[in-house]
Short mmCIF file of C-alpha atoms in Angstrom, two decimals:
data_model
loop_
_atom_site.label_atom_id
_atom_site.label_comp_id
_atom_site.label_asym_id
_atom_site.label_seq_id
_atom_site.Cartn_x
_atom_site.Cartn_y
_atom_site.Cartn_z
CA GLU A 1 -101.07 57.59 -36.67
CA LEU A 2 -97.47 58.70 -36.75
CA LYS A 3 -96.90 62.19 -35.41
CA VAL A 4 -93.71 64.17 -35.64
CA GLU A 5 -93.09 67.17 -33.41
CA GLN A 6 -90.27 69.63 -33.56
CA ASN A 7 -89.25 72.17 -31.01
CA PRO A 8 -88.73 74.95 -30.84
CA LEU A 9 -90.89 76.26 -33.67
CA PHE A 10 -88.97 79.50 -33.80
CA LEU A 11 -85.41 80.13 -32.78
CA SER A 12 -83.58 83.42 -32.79
CA MET A 13 -79.95 83.18 -31.81
CA GLN A 14 -76.79 85.24 -31.86
CA GLU A 15 -73.91 84.39 -34.13
CA GLY A 16 -71.35 82.21 -32.40
CA LYS A 17 -73.84 80.51 -30.08
CA ASN A 18 -74.78 76.84 -29.92
CA TYR A 19 -78.26 75.41 -29.95
CA THR A 20 -80.20 72.19 -30.50
CA ILE A 21 -83.40 71.50 -32.41
CA TYR A 22 -85.41 68.48 -31.26
CA CYS A 23 -87.51 66.11 -33.32
CA ASN A 24 -89.78 63.67 -31.49
CA TYR A 25 -91.89 61.05 -33.20
CA SER A 26 -94.63 58.81 -31.94
CA THR A 27 -94.04 55.33 -33.40
CA THR A 28 -91.17 53.05 -34.24
CA SER A 29 -89.03 54.11 -37.15
CA ASP A 30 -85.44 53.60 -38.13
CA ARG A 31 -85.15 56.28 -40.77
CA LEU A 32 -84.94 59.96 -40.01
CA TYR A 33 -84.21 62.74 -42.45
CA TRP A 34 -83.30 66.39 -41.98
CA TYR A 35 -84.00 69.05 -44.59
CA ARG A 36 -83.33 72.74 -44.91
CA GLN A 37 -85.61 75.22 -46.64
CA ASP A 38 -84.70 78.79 -47.50
CA PRO A 39 -87.56 81.29 -47.94
CA GLY A 40 -89.43 80.71 -51.17
CA LYS A 41 -87.22 77.78 -52.08
CA SER A 42 -87.50 74.02 -52.10
CA LEU A 43 -86.17 71.54 -49.57
CA GLU A 44 -82.52 70.59 -49.50
CA SER A 45 -81.47 67.29 -47.96
CA LEU A 46 -79.06 67.65 -45.05
CA PHE A 47 -78.80 64.31 -43.28
CA VAL A 48 -80.05 60.76 -43.57
CA LEU A 49 -79.98 58.79 -40.30
CA LEU A 50 -80.60 55.08 -40.73
CA SER A 51 -79.92 53.40 -37.42
CA ASN A 52 -80.02 53.86 -33.69
CA GLY A 53 -77.07 55.89 -32.50
CA ALA A 54 -76.34 57.30 -35.95
CA VAL A 55 -74.50 60.60 -35.88
CA LYS A 56 -73.65 62.70 -38.90
CA GLN A 57 -71.88 66.03 -39.15
CA GLU A 58 -71.55 68.59 -41.89
CA GLY A 59 -69.87 71.86 -41.10
CA ARG A 60 -71.56 73.49 -38.12
CA LEU A 61 -74.48 71.04 -38.12
CA MET A 62 -74.58 67.67 -36.42
CA ALA A 63 -77.55 65.30 -36.40
CA SER A 64 -78.14 62.26 -34.22
CA LEU A 65 -80.79 59.59 -33.85
CA ASP A 66 -81.98 57.69 -30.79
CA THR A 67 -84.62 55.23 -31.97
CA LYS A 68 -85.36 53.97 -28.48
CA ALA A 69 -86.25 57.45 -27.29
CA ARG A 70 -87.84 58.23 -30.69
CA LEU A 71 -85.78 61.38 -30.80
CA SER A 72 -83.48 63.06 -33.25
CA THR A 73 -81.49 66.21 -32.60
CA LEU A 74 -79.93 68.76 -34.91
CA HIS A 75 -77.14 70.59 -33.11
CA ILE A 76 -75.84 73.90 -34.35
CA THR A 77 -72.34 74.88 -33.33
CA ALA A 78 -71.12 78.50 -33.44
CA ALA A 79 -74.03 79.66 -35.58
CA VAL A 80 -73.47 81.96 -38.54
CA HIS A 81 -75.99 84.09 -40.42
CA ASP A 82 -75.95 81.73 -43.44
CA LEU A 83 -77.61 79.05 -41.32
CA SER A 84 -80.80 81.12 -41.14
CA ALA A 85 -83.51 78.92 -42.69
CA THR A 86 -86.33 76.59 -41.74
CA TYR A 87 -85.27 73.09 -40.74
CA PHE A 88 -87.55 70.09 -41.07
CA CYS A 89 -87.18 66.57 -39.82
CA ALA A 90 -89.07 63.77 -41.54
CA VAL A 91 -89.70 60.23 -40.37
CA GLY A 92 -90.00 57.38 -42.80
CA GLY A 93 -89.75 53.66 -43.10
CA THR A 94 -92.60 52.87 -40.74
CA SER A 95 -94.15 49.50 -41.36
CA GLY A 96 -96.94 49.42 -43.90
CA THR A 97 -96.56 52.97 -45.05
CA TYR A 98 -94.76 54.51 -47.94
CA LYS A 99 -94.76 58.15 -47.00
CA TYR A 100 -92.64 60.57 -45.10
CA ILE A 101 -94.21 62.40 -42.20
CA PHE A 102 -92.70 65.84 -41.77
CA GLY A 103 -92.29 67.74 -38.56
CA THR A 104 -93.67 71.22 -38.11
CA GLY A 105 -90.37 72.84 -38.96
CA THR A 106 -88.09 75.08 -36.92
CA ARG A 107 -87.57 78.56 -38.23
CA LEU A 108 -84.04 79.61 -37.33
CA LYS A 109 -82.84 83.18 -37.46
CA VAL A 110 -79.20 83.89 -36.70
CA LEU A 111 -78.55 87.47 -35.74
CA ALA A 112 -75.27 89.11 -36.63
CA LYS B 1 -77.23 64.43 -63.21
CA ALA B 2 -80.30 66.60 -63.63
CA GLY B 3 -82.43 67.20 -60.56
CA VAL B 4 -86.17 67.05 -60.11
CA THR B 5 -87.98 69.48 -62.38
CA GLN B 6 -91.45 70.89 -61.97
CA THR B 7 -93.54 72.87 -64.39
CA PRO B 8 -94.92 75.43 -64.32
CA ARG B 9 -93.11 77.27 -61.55
CA TYR B 10 -95.87 79.80 -60.97
CA LEU B 11 -99.55 79.64 -61.74
CA ILE B 12 -102.53 81.87 -61.12
CA LYS B 13 -105.98 80.37 -61.44
CA THR B 14 -109.54 81.36 -60.62
CA ARG B 15 -111.85 79.55 -58.23
CA GLY B 16 -113.65 76.70 -59.92
CA GLN B 17 -110.99 76.11 -62.54
CA GLN B 18 -108.81 73.06 -62.68
CA VAL B 19 -105.02 72.83 -62.86
CA THR B 20 -102.43 70.23 -63.84
CA LEU B 21 -98.91 70.29 -62.44
CA SER B 22 -96.04 68.25 -63.83
CA CYS B 23 -93.01 66.66 -62.21
CA SER B 24 -90.04 64.93 -63.83
CA PRO B 25 -87.99 62.86 -61.38
CA ILE B 26 -84.27 62.29 -61.34
CA SER B 27 -83.25 59.79 -63.98
CA GLY B 28 -83.52 56.27 -62.58
CA HIS B 29 -85.87 57.23 -59.76
CA ARG B 30 -89.16 55.38 -59.86
CA SER B 31 -91.00 56.96 -56.96
CA VAL B 32 -92.63 60.37 -57.04
CA SER B 33 -94.35 61.95 -54.06
CA TRP B 34 -96.36 65.14 -53.94
CA TYR B 35 -96.67 67.56 -51.04
CA GLN B 36 -98.66 70.69 -50.36
CA GLN B 37 -96.98 73.39 -48.30
CA THR B 38 -98.91 76.26 -46.73
CA PRO B 39 -98.00 78.62 -43.88
CA GLY B 40 -100.88 77.34 -41.77
CA GLN B 41 -100.69 73.58 -42.35
CA GLY B 42 -97.02 73.09 -43.07
CA LEU B 43 -95.89 70.26 -45.32
CA GLN B 44 -98.65 67.80 -46.02
CA PHE B 45 -98.32 64.58 -47.97
CA LEU B 46 -100.66 64.27 -50.95
CA PHE B 47 -99.76 60.96 -52.57
CA GLU B 48 -96.95 58.78 -53.80
CA TYR B 49 -96.62 56.95 -57.10
CA PHE B 50 -94.30 54.08 -57.81
CA SER B 51 -94.19 52.22 -61.12
CA GLU B 52 -97.37 53.96 -62.28
CA THR B 53 -99.31 52.85 -59.18
CA GLN B 54 -100.49 55.03 -56.33
CA ARG B 55 -98.86 53.57 -53.22
CA ASN B 56 -100.28 55.86 -50.60
CA LYS B 57 -102.55 58.83 -50.26
CA GLY B 58 -102.81 61.63 -47.73
CA ASN B 59 -105.94 63.16 -46.30
CA PHE B 60 -107.01 65.34 -49.18
CA PRO B 61 -110.38 65.48 -50.95
CA GLY B 62 -110.98 63.66 -54.20
CA ARG B 63 -110.46 66.91 -56.11
CA PHE B 64 -106.76 66.13 -55.81
CA SER B 65 -105.62 63.35 -58.10
CA GLY B 66 -102.47 62.24 -59.78
CA ARG B 67 -100.92 59.78 -62.12
CA GLN B 68 -97.54 58.50 -63.15
CA PHE B 69 -96.39 57.59 -66.61
CA SER B 70 -94.15 54.75 -67.75
CA ASN B 71 -91.15 57.10 -67.84
CA SER B 72 -91.81 57.92 -64.14
CA ARG B 73 -92.95 61.47 -64.89
CA SER B 74 -95.93 62.40 -62.77
CA GLU B 75 -98.79 64.83 -62.99
CA MET B 76 -101.04 66.17 -60.29
CA ASN B 77 -104.48 67.53 -61.00
CA VAL B 78 -106.69 69.69 -58.85
CA SER B 79 -110.25 70.20 -60.00
CA THR B 80 -112.74 72.84 -58.90
CA LEU B 81 -110.09 75.00 -57.31
CA GLU B 82 -110.78 76.69 -54.00
CA LEU B 83 -109.03 79.67 -52.43
CA GLY B 84 -107.54 77.35 -49.83
CA ASP B 85 -105.69 75.42 -52.52
CA SER B 86 -103.25 78.31 -52.86
CA ALA B 87 -99.95 76.78 -51.85
CA LEU B 88 -96.50 75.67 -52.87
CA TYR B 89 -96.76 72.19 -54.39
CA LEU B 90 -93.60 70.18 -54.12
CA CYS B 91 -92.76 66.93 -55.75
CA ALA B 92 -89.98 64.66 -54.63
CA SER B 93 -88.38 61.65 -56.24
CA SER B 94 -86.57 58.69 -54.76
CA LEU B 95 -85.17 55.42 -55.98
CA THR B 96 -87.87 53.17 -54.65
CA SER B 97 -90.50 53.49 -51.95
CA GLY B 98 -90.64 57.09 -50.79
CA SER B 99 -90.12 56.47 -47.10
CA MET B 100 -87.28 54.00 -47.39
CA HIS B 101 -84.92 56.23 -49.29
CA GLU B 102 -83.85 59.83 -49.30
CA GLN B 103 -86.18 62.07 -51.25
CA TYR B 104 -84.98 64.79 -53.58
CA PHE B 105 -87.26 67.74 -53.96
CA GLY B 106 -88.06 69.83 -56.99
CA PRO B 107 -88.25 73.64 -56.93
CA GLY B 108 -92.01 73.59 -56.50
CA THR B 109 -95.00 75.11 -58.26
CA ARG B 110 -96.52 78.09 -56.53
CA LEU B 111 -100.26 78.07 -57.17
CA THR B 112 -102.36 81.13 -56.43
CA VAL B 113 -106.14 80.81 -56.59
CA THR B 114 -108.08 84.05 -56.84
#
C-alpha cells in the first residue's frame, strides 16, 4: 500500500531563514501535489508536479519532484510570518487507484 | 467560477444519530472525493465518486456511505454516529479521476458528535 511520509512534522523557524520540507513516498507515482492549510480552514492548492525533475516556484516557495528517489521537496526561502500554516503533500496517479494519499503534514511556524 | 461548496458548515449531533453532508463541485468537474480530517489521524480518504459511480473507497466502516447525482453533486451519510466521528469533513472536486488531476477543496463541514 502506498505510504507518504513528510518530515519534519513540526517546524519552527525565524523570519528570513531558509528551510526544506521533505515528502517521501513508497511506490511509483508521477504526480505530486502540495497543499497549504491555515488553522480551521480548507486546503489550498500550491503546486502540481507532473514529471521527474519538475520544479515550480511561487514567491518564497519552490517545489521539486524526483520520481526516481520517490521524493519531493518544498523549499522555503527567507521565511515570513504569513507562511505559517500546515503543508501537505499528496501523491496520486498510481496505477489502479483513483485516490490521493496525503502525507502527515508539516506544521510550520515562522517566528517574527 | 464558483468554487466547491459544502453544506452545512457546522453541525452538532448526538451519538446514535445519522447525518448527511452535501458537496457541490466546481462546474464541469465530474469527480468528487471525500476526506475526514482529525488531529490524531490526519487526512484520510473516504471515497471518490465519478459519474455517479463509486470509484474507490478508503478504510472506513459501512456506516459511512455516499452517493453522487447526475449533476455531480455528492452527499455523504454517516449513520449511528460515534464520538470518534467528530471531525472536519472535506470534499474535493476534480475534472476526472481524483488522482490524475488537481483537486480543489471545499471549506469543509465541521461535525461535532456529543
